[in-house]
Amino acid sequence: MIRLNSTVRTGRSVILDRNECKPHRLDDEYLKRFLRARRFVSARAHGLYAFQLHQWGLHVFNCSRIFEALFHLFKRLAPSDELWRKVTVSHGLPQYLVDCNLFIDPECLPARYGGHRRPVSLGEWLTKIRGYRDRSFVVPANLSSLSQTMPFIDIAFQAEISRYEDADFEEIARRNCNEEPRRRSHAIQELRNMVYERGECHPRRMDDAYLLRFLRCRRFIPALAHKLMVRYEEFRRKNAYLYDCSAFGLQKVKHVYGGTFPESPVHGRITLMRFGKWDTDAVPIVDVVRCALIMDEVAVLQPKLQILGVTIIVDLEGLSMRQVSHLTPTIAGQIVSLMGVSFPLLMHGLHIINYNWFLHTFFYVFKQFIPRAAWERIHFHGYDMSSLHKHIDPAHLPPEYGGTCQHVISTEEWLRKVNLYKDDFMVQELRDLGFTVD
């Protein structure tokens, strides 16, 4: 400790004597960063290149010969040959796994690179930093918007296209879906065999990830998952025209649908349906249904939502006979199908609020399309928000429902953001379903 303090003082002296830079801090903790990165040699710490971190190595993989040649153009930017000697270049992933394991313990690498460690995304890292930072941590001005916005909104939207199977959800998958990792493959194969043998439907995909979504919302019972798949394929066949539209061109639906971020670990995603805000002159009923369809199709691409599921709140504030007159039995059947009856999405419950006695009787128009087990998950609360709170934690409800959730997303914003972050897989998947994606 005596040597450490002495070295810190020496480092401060070098900076002050040479007067070649004017650091914004000169306290001991700040100077220790540079000294540690240069093995406590003050002169070398003073000349530290660019950033005060000890660089163990730089490993580049899947590199073509052309890019390898380009690396040599950067060599002249390195302050010394010592730094350049820490760079390892490999020409493909298999060779990289061999090379990398010579330098890095596989226990510290993700599975993709031959290791066993779960990778952490930038979004998750930023979220944790925001959650655990103390008052002494000040975000630089040019990063303040990133730390304030990205973890809660942009990262949430980026997660809409994630197909990552997170091991952290295994316990929730066990509780919600009756899913056991050790018997997952067996259940998938049993469902696949059932589809081939019975021939009641002809899915466009038969890969594991596709079959898994049906098993998860039917508690890993292959027979029930097969029945759901048959209903889903029948829905797609009978309602092919619903897919004949621009997937992200339904912003005019605006505030009819919404949701809250983040998801509830118990109730999944809280989805809002506000049919009283539907402008029947500007938006045809078919587009209202299409918007719900694209939301469902995007949701089932995410393993996270396959496991967490959804809870729907139908807010009928402002609903009039003008809107009710468009709800034909066909439309009612389509809406009910999208709520999980014919769709591979785990449905925890349907909560209907802000309605009067007249509309209460109208709900029974839908009853003919709802299986008895699903009807038991429907709850009528009227204008009593305390009744709603008995089922859903207010932390996941918007303020207008007596909640404290600050991130309520409209259809318009959701479509715009998902369109911004969509990847090639999502684009191809939506096109294969029949949607138009620019």
Short mmCIF file of C-alpha atoms in Angstrom, two decimals:
data_model
loop_
_atom_site.label_atom_id
_atom_site.label_comp_id
_atom_site.label_asym_id
_atom_site.label_seq_id
_atom_site.Cartn_x
_atom_site.Cartn_y
_atom_site.Cartn_z
CA MET A 1 0.00 0.00 0.00
CA ILE A 2 2.91 2.34 0.73
CA ARG A 3 4.36 1.62 -2.68
CA LEU A 4 0.98 2.22 -4.33
CA ASN A 5 0.52 5.65 -2.78
CA SER A 6 4.10 6.56 -3.55
CA THR A 7 3.66 5.57 -7.18
CA VAL A 8 0.43 7.55 -7.45
CA ARG A 9 2.22 10.64 -6.18
CA THR A 10 5.02 10.02 -8.68
CA GLY A 11 2.48 9.75 -11.46
CA ARG A 12 0.94 13.07 -10.48
CA SER A 13 4.39 14.64 -10.43
CA VAL A 14 5.17 13.44 -13.97
CA ILE A 15 1.99 15.03 -15.30
CA LEU A 16 2.53 18.34 -13.53
CA ASP A 17 6.23 18.56 -14.39
CA ARG A 18 5.86 17.82 -18.07
CA ASN A 19 2.71 19.92 -18.51
CA GLU A 20 1.80 18.03 -21.72
CA CYS A 21 -1.86 17.51 -20.83
CA LYS A 22 -4.48 18.92 -18.48
CA PRO A 23 -6.54 16.06 -17.02
CA HIS A 24 -10.00 16.87 -15.68
CA ARG A 25 -9.05 14.93 -12.50
CA LEU A 26 -5.81 14.36 -10.58
CA ASP A 27 -7.02 12.40 -7.55
CA ASP A 28 -5.41 9.09 -6.57
CA GLU A 29 -8.26 6.87 -7.82
CA TYR A 30 -8.12 8.43 -11.27
CA LEU A 31 -4.33 8.11 -11.62
CA LYS A 32 -4.39 4.48 -10.47
CA ARG A 33 -6.24 3.57 -13.67
CA PHE A 34 -3.28 4.62 -15.83
CA LEU A 35 -0.66 3.14 -13.52
CA ARG A 36 -2.36 -0.24 -13.37
CA ALA A 37 -2.52 -0.36 -17.16
CA ARG A 38 1.24 0.29 -17.35
CA ARG A 39 2.44 -1.89 -14.46
CA PHE A 40 2.93 1.15 -12.18
CA VAL A 41 5.65 2.72 -14.30
CA SER A 42 4.83 6.42 -14.11
CA ALA A 43 6.48 7.52 -17.33
CA ARG A 44 4.73 4.81 -19.35
CA ALA A 45 1.44 5.62 -17.65
CA HIS A 46 1.84 9.24 -18.69
CA GLY A 47 2.26 8.15 -22.30
CA LEU A 48 -0.66 5.71 -22.22
CA TYR A 49 -2.22 5.44 -25.66
CA ALA A 50 -5.85 6.61 -25.90
CA PHE A 51 -7.47 4.76 -22.97
CA GLN A 52 -6.48 3.57 -19.50
CA LEU A 53 -7.25 -0.15 -19.78
CA HIS A 54 -4.78 -2.99 -19.81
CA GLN A 55 -5.05 -4.63 -23.23
CA TRP A 56 -4.49 -8.40 -23.08
CA GLY A 57 -5.23 -9.10 -26.69
CA LEU A 58 -7.35 -8.54 -29.79
CA HIS A 59 -8.73 -11.59 -31.60
CA VAL A 60 -10.18 -11.23 -35.11
CA PHE A 61 -11.97 -14.18 -36.70
CA ASN A 62 -13.81 -15.07 -39.93
CA CYS A 63 -11.31 -12.80 -41.63
CA SER A 64 -10.67 -13.01 -45.38
CA ARG A 65 -7.20 -12.60 -46.83
CA ILE A 66 -8.15 -9.16 -48.14
CA PHE A 67 -9.12 -7.91 -44.69
CA GLU A 68 -5.98 -9.44 -43.21
CA ALA A 69 -3.98 -7.28 -45.59
CA LEU A 70 -5.96 -4.22 -44.53
CA PHE A 71 -5.03 -4.84 -40.90
CA HIS A 72 -1.44 -4.11 -41.75
CA LEU A 73 -2.47 -0.60 -42.77
CA PHE A 74 -3.49 -0.03 -39.16
CA LYS A 75 -0.20 -1.29 -37.82
CA ARG A 76 1.45 2.10 -38.17
CA LEU A 77 -1.19 3.54 -35.77
CA ALA A 78 -0.08 1.24 -32.97
CA PRO A 79 2.25 3.01 -30.52
CA SER A 80 4.63 0.03 -30.43
CA ASP A 81 5.23 -3.46 -31.74
CA GLU A 82 4.29 -4.71 -28.27
CA LEU A 83 0.63 -3.83 -28.89
CA TRP A 84 0.59 -5.30 -32.41
CA ARG A 85 1.94 -8.61 -31.13
CA LYS A 86 -1.28 -8.99 -29.10
CA VAL A 87 -3.41 -9.19 -32.27
CA THR A 88 -4.47 -12.67 -33.46
CA VAL A 89 -6.13 -13.13 -36.88
CA SER A 90 -8.00 -16.31 -37.88
CA HIS A 91 -9.54 -17.07 -41.26
CA GLY A 92 -12.70 -18.87 -40.19
CA LEU A 93 -14.76 -19.84 -37.16
CA PRO A 94 -13.39 -23.43 -36.80
CA GLN A 95 -9.80 -22.20 -36.96
CA TYR A 96 -10.70 -19.36 -34.62
CA LEU A 97 -12.01 -21.78 -32.01
CA VAL A 98 -8.67 -23.57 -32.05
CA ASP A 99 -6.65 -20.35 -31.95
CA CYS A 100 -8.83 -18.59 -29.39
CA ASN A 101 -8.82 -21.47 -26.93
CA LEU A 102 -5.04 -21.21 -26.82
CA PHE A 103 -5.40 -17.72 -25.37
CA ILE A 104 -8.79 -17.63 -23.62
CA ASP A 105 -10.27 -20.19 -21.25
CA PRO A 106 -13.48 -21.64 -22.82
CA GLU A 107 -15.18 -20.97 -19.46
CA CYS A 108 -15.01 -17.28 -20.37
CA LEU A 109 -16.37 -17.65 -23.91
CA PRO A 110 -19.97 -17.95 -25.18
CA ALA A 111 -21.16 -21.24 -26.65
CA ARG A 112 -20.95 -19.91 -30.20
CA TYR A 113 -17.18 -19.67 -29.78
CA GLY A 114 -16.69 -23.03 -28.11
CA GLY A 115 -17.23 -21.83 -24.54
CA HIS A 116 -19.78 -22.14 -21.77
CA ARG A 117 -20.52 -18.56 -20.69
CA ARG A 118 -23.80 -16.75 -21.41
CA PRO A 119 -23.16 -13.64 -23.54
CA VAL A 120 -24.39 -10.24 -22.36
CA SER A 121 -25.76 -7.77 -24.90
CA LEU A 122 -25.06 -4.05 -24.84
CA GLY A 123 -28.68 -3.42 -23.89
CA GLU A 124 -28.55 -5.78 -20.91
CA TRP A 125 -25.24 -4.27 -19.79
CA LEU A 126 -26.61 -0.74 -19.95
CA THR A 127 -29.72 -1.78 -18.06
CA LYS A 128 -27.63 -3.31 -15.27
CA ILE A 129 -25.35 -0.28 -15.12
CA ARG A 130 -28.35 1.98 -14.69
CA GLY A 131 -29.77 -0.26 -12.00
CA TYR A 132 -26.60 -0.57 -9.93
CA ARG A 133 -24.78 2.70 -10.47
CA ASP A 134 -24.26 4.88 -7.40
CA ARG A 135 -24.38 8.63 -7.02
CA SER A 136 -20.66 8.97 -7.69
CA PHE A 137 -21.13 7.62 -11.23
CA VAL A 138 -21.80 10.45 -13.67
CA VAL A 139 -22.65 9.62 -17.27
CA PRO A 140 -20.71 11.78 -19.76
CA ALA A 141 -22.85 14.32 -21.57
CA ASN A 142 -22.54 12.60 -24.94
CA LEU A 143 -23.82 9.31 -23.43
CA SER A 144 -26.56 10.68 -21.20
CA SER A 145 -29.32 10.12 -23.76
CA LEU A 146 -28.12 6.56 -24.31
CA SER A 147 -28.18 5.67 -20.63
CA GLN A 148 -31.51 7.33 -20.03
CA THR A 149 -33.43 6.11 -23.07
CA MET A 150 -31.84 3.02 -24.52
CA PRO A 151 -32.26 0.61 -21.60
CA PHE A 152 -35.99 1.20 -21.25
CA ILE A 153 -37.30 1.97 -24.73
CA ASP A 154 -34.91 1.34 -27.60
CA ILE A 155 -33.50 -1.84 -26.09
CA ALA A 156 -37.06 -3.04 -25.41
CA PHE A 157 -37.88 -2.50 -29.08
CA GLN A 158 -34.66 -4.17 -30.21
CA ALA A 159 -35.70 -7.16 -28.09
CA GLU A 160 -38.81 -7.47 -30.26
CA ILE A 161 -36.67 -9.13 -32.92
CA SER A 162 -34.60 -11.25 -30.54
CA ARG A 163 -34.69 -15.02 -30.99
CA TYR A 164 -32.23 -15.70 -28.19
CA GLU A 165 -33.15 -18.58 -25.88
CA ASP A 166 -32.19 -17.06 -22.52
CA ALA A 167 -31.26 -19.60 -19.85
CA ASP A 168 -32.50 -17.12 -17.24
CA PHE A 169 -36.07 -17.92 -18.33
CA GLU A 170 -35.82 -21.65 -17.68
CA GLU A 171 -37.59 -21.44 -14.32
CA ILE A 172 -40.39 -19.30 -15.75
CA ALA A 173 -40.67 -21.72 -18.70
CA ARG A 174 -41.00 -24.58 -16.23
CA ARG A 175 -43.78 -22.75 -14.37
CA ASN A 176 -45.71 -21.29 -17.32
CA CYS A 177 -45.12 -23.92 -19.98
CA ASN A 178 -44.25 -27.11 -18.09
CA GLU A 179 -41.01 -27.05 -20.07
CA GLU A 180 -38.05 -29.20 -19.03
CA PRO A 181 -34.83 -28.73 -21.05
CA ARG A 182 -33.94 -32.42 -20.82
CA ARG A 183 -37.19 -33.56 -22.49
CA ARG A 184 -37.64 -30.64 -24.90
CA SER A 185 -36.18 -32.47 -27.90
CA HIS A 186 -38.34 -35.53 -27.29
CA ALA A 187 -41.55 -33.46 -27.15
CA ILE A 188 -40.61 -31.58 -30.32
CA GLN A 189 -39.98 -34.85 -32.19
CA GLU A 190 -43.24 -36.33 -30.90
CA LEU A 191 -45.17 -33.31 -32.20
CA ARG A 192 -43.35 -33.49 -35.53
CA ASN A 193 -44.23 -37.17 -35.93
CA MET A 194 -47.85 -36.41 -35.05
CA VAL A 195 -48.07 -33.76 -37.78
CA TYR A 196 -46.64 -36.12 -40.41
CA GLU A 197 -48.69 -39.15 -39.35
CA ARG A 198 -52.10 -37.46 -39.01
CA GLY A 199 -51.79 -35.17 -42.03
CA GLU A 200 -54.44 -32.76 -40.71
CA CYS A 201 -52.33 -29.72 -41.53
CA HIS A 202 -49.32 -28.87 -43.65
CA PRO A 203 -47.25 -26.21 -41.83
CA ARG A 204 -44.86 -24.09 -43.87
CA ARG A 205 -42.13 -24.83 -41.30
CA MET A 206 -41.25 -27.94 -39.31
CA ASP A 207 -38.04 -26.88 -37.59
CA ASP A 208 -37.58 -27.14 -33.82
CA ALA A 209 -38.00 -23.42 -33.11
CA TYR A 210 -41.32 -23.33 -34.96
CA LEU A 211 -42.79 -26.37 -33.23
CA LEU A 212 -41.56 -25.14 -29.86
CA ARG A 213 -43.88 -22.13 -29.89
CA PHE A 214 -46.95 -24.43 -30.08
CA LEU A 215 -45.70 -26.71 -27.31
CA ARG A 216 -44.97 -23.81 -24.98
CA CYS A 217 -48.50 -22.43 -25.02
CA ARG A 218 -50.02 -25.89 -24.51
CA ARG A 219 -47.88 -26.90 -21.52
CA PHE A 220 -45.71 -29.21 -23.61
CA ILE A 221 -48.55 -31.63 -24.34
CA PRO A 222 -47.95 -32.66 -27.99
CA ALA A 223 -51.60 -33.65 -28.63
CA LEU A 224 -52.87 -30.22 -27.54
CA ALA A 225 -50.07 -28.46 -29.42
CA HIS A 226 -51.09 -30.38 -32.55
CA LYS A 227 -54.72 -29.30 -32.21
CA LEU A 228 -53.59 -25.69 -31.87
CA MET A 229 -51.39 -26.00 -34.96
CA VAL A 230 -54.34 -27.35 -36.96
CA ARG A 231 -56.50 -24.40 -35.85
CA TYR A 232 -53.72 -21.92 -36.64
CA GLU A 233 -53.19 -23.31 -40.14
CA GLU A 234 -56.96 -23.27 -40.70
CA PHE A 235 -57.11 -19.64 -39.57
CA ARG A 236 -54.35 -18.70 -42.00
CA ARG A 237 -56.09 -20.52 -44.84
CA LYS A 238 -59.51 -18.95 -44.25
CA ASN A 239 -58.14 -15.46 -43.57
CA ALA A 240 -55.29 -15.22 -46.09
CA TYR A 241 -56.53 -11.77 -47.13
CA LEU A 242 -55.62 -10.40 -43.70
CA TYR A 243 -51.94 -10.99 -44.52
CA ASP A 244 -52.23 -9.13 -47.83
CA CYS A 245 -51.05 -5.76 -46.56
CA SER A 246 -47.96 -3.78 -45.65
CA ALA A 247 -46.71 -5.22 -42.35
CA PHE A 248 -45.54 -1.86 -41.02
CA GLY A 249 -47.97 0.39 -42.89
CA LEU A 250 -50.79 0.30 -40.31
CA GLN A 251 -49.78 3.36 -38.29
CA LYS A 252 -53.18 4.91 -38.90
CA VAL A 253 -54.62 2.47 -36.35
CA LYS A 254 -52.71 4.63 -33.82
CA HIS A 255 -53.95 4.29 -30.24
CA VAL A 256 -56.39 1.39 -30.68
CA TYR A 257 -53.70 -0.94 -29.36
CA GLY A 258 -50.93 -0.38 -26.89
CA GLY A 259 -48.72 -2.07 -24.35
CA THR A 260 -46.53 -1.48 -21.34
CA PHE A 261 -42.79 -2.08 -20.93
CA PRO A 262 -41.19 -3.98 -19.32
CA GLU A 263 -43.15 -7.24 -19.23
CA SER A 264 -44.53 -8.67 -16.00
CA PRO A 265 -42.82 -11.89 -14.86
CA VAL A 266 -46.28 -13.17 -13.82
CA HIS A 267 -48.63 -11.77 -16.47
CA GLY A 268 -46.23 -11.41 -19.39
CA ARG A 269 -46.79 -8.55 -21.77
CA ILE A 270 -49.70 -6.31 -20.86
CA THR A 271 -51.51 -5.53 -24.11
CA LEU A 272 -54.14 -2.79 -24.29
CA MET A 273 -57.12 -2.81 -26.66
CA ARG A 274 -58.98 0.50 -26.74
CA PHE A 275 -61.74 0.12 -29.27
CA GLY A 276 -63.34 3.37 -28.10
CA LYS A 277 -60.41 5.20 -29.73
CA TRP A 278 -61.04 3.59 -33.09
CA ASP A 279 -61.92 6.15 -35.79
CA THR A 280 -64.28 4.17 -38.03
CA ASP A 281 -64.15 6.82 -40.77
CA ALA A 282 -60.35 6.75 -41.07
CA VAL A 283 -59.60 3.09 -40.36
CA PRO A 284 -61.59 0.13 -41.74
CA ILE A 285 -62.27 -2.74 -39.36
CA VAL A 286 -60.09 -5.09 -41.44
CA ASP A 287 -57.04 -2.93 -40.67
CA VAL A 288 -57.84 -3.04 -36.96
CA VAL A 289 -57.73 -6.84 -37.17
CA ARG A 290 -54.60 -6.78 -39.34
CA CYS A 291 -52.80 -4.69 -36.78
CA ALA A 292 -53.55 -7.25 -34.06
CA LEU A 293 -52.34 -9.96 -36.45
CA ILE A 294 -48.95 -8.38 -37.13
CA MET A 295 -48.49 -7.78 -33.40
CA ASP A 296 -49.15 -11.48 -32.73
CA GLU A 297 -46.93 -12.75 -35.53
CA VAL A 298 -44.00 -10.63 -34.34
CA ALA A 299 -44.60 -11.62 -30.72
CA VAL A 300 -44.44 -15.38 -31.40
CA LEU A 301 -41.01 -14.98 -32.99
CA GLN A 302 -39.63 -14.14 -29.54
CA PRO A 303 -38.79 -17.03 -27.21
CA LYS A 304 -39.18 -14.60 -24.32
CA LEU A 305 -42.84 -13.88 -25.11
CA GLN A 306 -43.53 -17.52 -25.95
CA ILE A 307 -42.60 -18.19 -22.32
CA LEU A 308 -43.95 -15.08 -20.59
CA GLY A 309 -47.20 -14.93 -22.57
CA VAL A 310 -49.63 -12.01 -22.67
CA THR A 311 -52.43 -10.51 -20.63
CA ILE A 312 -54.99 -8.41 -22.50
CA ILE A 313 -56.90 -5.44 -21.14
CA VAL A 314 -59.90 -4.41 -23.26
CA ASP A 315 -60.76 -0.79 -22.46
CA LEU A 316 -64.22 0.11 -23.80
CA GLU A 317 -64.22 3.74 -22.67
CA GLY A 318 -65.90 5.79 -25.42
CA LEU A 319 -67.20 2.78 -27.35
CA SER A 320 -70.45 3.59 -29.16
CA MET A 321 -72.94 1.80 -31.39
CA ARG A 322 -71.10 3.29 -34.37
CA GLN A 323 -68.12 1.10 -33.59
CA VAL A 324 -70.10 -1.87 -32.30
CA SER A 325 -72.02 -2.10 -35.58
CA HIS A 326 -68.80 -3.15 -37.37
CA LEU A 327 -68.20 -6.12 -35.06
CA THR A 328 -69.80 -8.86 -37.15
CA PRO A 329 -69.60 -12.53 -36.11
CA THR A 330 -66.74 -13.00 -38.61
CA ILE A 331 -64.74 -10.14 -37.10
CA ALA A 332 -65.53 -11.36 -33.59
CA GLY A 333 -64.26 -14.82 -34.51
CA GLN A 334 -61.03 -13.39 -35.93
CA ILE A 335 -60.37 -11.27 -32.85
CA VAL A 336 -60.98 -14.20 -30.52
CA SER A 337 -58.66 -16.38 -32.63
CA LEU A 338 -55.89 -13.80 -32.30
CA MET A 339 -56.33 -13.76 -28.54
CA GLY A 340 -54.88 -17.26 -28.32
CA VAL A 341 -57.72 -19.57 -29.31
CA SER A 342 -56.13 -20.26 -32.71
CA PHE A 343 -52.77 -18.64 -32.19
CA PRO A 344 -49.58 -19.99 -30.54
CA LEU A 345 -49.43 -17.35 -27.84
CA LEU A 346 -49.79 -18.08 -24.14
CA MET A 347 -52.81 -16.17 -22.82
CA HIS A 348 -52.98 -15.52 -19.07
CA GLY A 349 -56.22 -13.59 -18.98
CA LEU A 350 -58.58 -11.09 -20.59
CA HIS A 351 -59.71 -8.13 -18.47
CA ILE A 352 -62.56 -5.92 -19.65
CA ILE A 353 -62.91 -2.47 -18.13
CA ASN A 354 -64.77 0.83 -18.51
CA TYR A 355 -68.08 -0.40 -19.91
CA ASN A 356 -71.73 0.19 -19.01
CA TRP A 357 -74.56 -2.24 -18.44
CA PHE A 358 -75.67 -2.19 -22.10
CA LEU A 359 -72.30 -3.29 -23.45
CA HIS A 360 -72.07 -6.04 -20.82
CA THR A 361 -74.74 -8.00 -22.69
CA PHE A 362 -72.97 -7.51 -26.01
CA PHE A 363 -69.94 -9.50 -24.85
CA TYR A 364 -71.90 -12.70 -25.22
CA VAL A 365 -71.73 -12.27 -29.02
CA PHE A 366 -68.13 -13.44 -28.64
CA LYS A 367 -68.90 -16.32 -26.34
CA GLN A 368 -69.74 -18.76 -29.14
CA PHE A 369 -66.14 -18.51 -30.40
CA ILE A 370 -64.43 -18.99 -27.04
CA PRO A 371 -63.67 -22.43 -25.56
CA ARG A 372 -65.04 -22.96 -22.06
CA ALA A 373 -61.56 -23.08 -20.49
CA ALA A 374 -60.66 -19.74 -22.09
CA TRP A 375 -63.94 -18.13 -21.02
CA GLU A 376 -63.02 -18.84 -17.43
CA ARG A 377 -59.99 -16.54 -17.84
CA ILE A 378 -62.15 -13.55 -18.79
CA HIS A 379 -62.75 -10.99 -16.04
CA PHE A 380 -65.23 -8.10 -16.00
CA HIS A 381 -64.22 -5.12 -13.86
CA GLY A 382 -66.45 -2.29 -15.07
CA TYR A 383 -64.98 0.98 -13.75
CA ASP A 384 -63.55 -0.61 -10.62
CA MET A 385 -59.77 -0.34 -10.97
CA SER A 386 -59.25 -1.89 -7.53
CA SER A 387 -60.80 -5.06 -8.95
CA LEU A 388 -58.28 -4.97 -11.81
CA HIS A 389 -55.42 -4.50 -9.32
CA LYS A 390 -56.35 -7.77 -7.61
CA HIS A 391 -55.28 -9.53 -10.80
CA ILE A 392 -52.49 -7.32 -12.17
CA ASP A 393 -49.81 -5.51 -10.18
CA PRO A 394 -50.25 -1.70 -10.65
CA ALA A 395 -46.51 -1.50 -11.40
CA HIS A 396 -47.34 -2.90 -14.84
CA LEU A 397 -50.41 -0.77 -15.50
CA PRO A 398 -50.57 2.73 -17.02
CA PRO A 399 -51.42 5.66 -14.71
CA GLU A 400 -54.95 5.99 -16.14
CA TYR A 401 -55.72 2.56 -14.68
CA GLY A 402 -54.27 3.45 -11.29
CA GLY A 403 -50.85 2.05 -12.20
CA THR A 404 -47.32 3.39 -12.06
CA CYS A 405 -45.84 2.13 -15.35
CA GLN A 406 -44.24 5.03 -17.21
CA HIS A 407 -43.67 3.31 -20.54
CA VAL A 408 -46.97 2.93 -22.39
CA ILE A 409 -46.39 2.31 -26.09
CA SER A 410 -48.91 3.03 -28.85
CA THR A 411 -49.41 0.96 -32.00
CA GLU A 412 -47.94 3.76 -34.09
CA GLU A 413 -44.70 3.89 -32.09
CA TRP A 414 -44.39 0.10 -31.90
CA LEU A 415 -44.73 -0.35 -35.67
CA ARG A 416 -42.24 2.42 -36.37
CA LYS A 417 -39.61 1.05 -33.99
CA VAL A 418 -39.94 -2.60 -34.99
CA ASN A 419 -39.69 -1.54 -38.63
CA LEU A 420 -36.49 0.31 -37.72
CA TYR A 421 -34.86 -2.64 -35.94
CA LYS A 422 -36.15 -5.55 -38.04
CA ASP A 423 -33.54 -7.99 -39.30
CA ASP A 424 -33.37 -10.16 -42.43
CA PHE A 425 -34.91 -13.16 -40.67
CA MET A 426 -37.98 -11.19 -39.58
CA VAL A 427 -38.38 -9.67 -43.04
CA GLN A 428 -38.28 -13.09 -44.71
CA GLU A 429 -40.57 -14.63 -42.11
CA LEU A 430 -43.23 -11.93 -42.58
CA ARG A 431 -42.98 -12.18 -46.35
CA ASP A 432 -43.42 -15.94 -46.19
CA LEU A 433 -46.62 -15.35 -44.20
CA GLY A 434 -47.93 -13.11 -46.97
CA PHE A 435 -47.16 -9.65 -45.64
CA THR A 436 -45.50 -6.98 -47.76
CA VAL A 437 -42.30 -5.70 -46.15
CA ASP A 438 -40.29 -2.90 -47.71
#
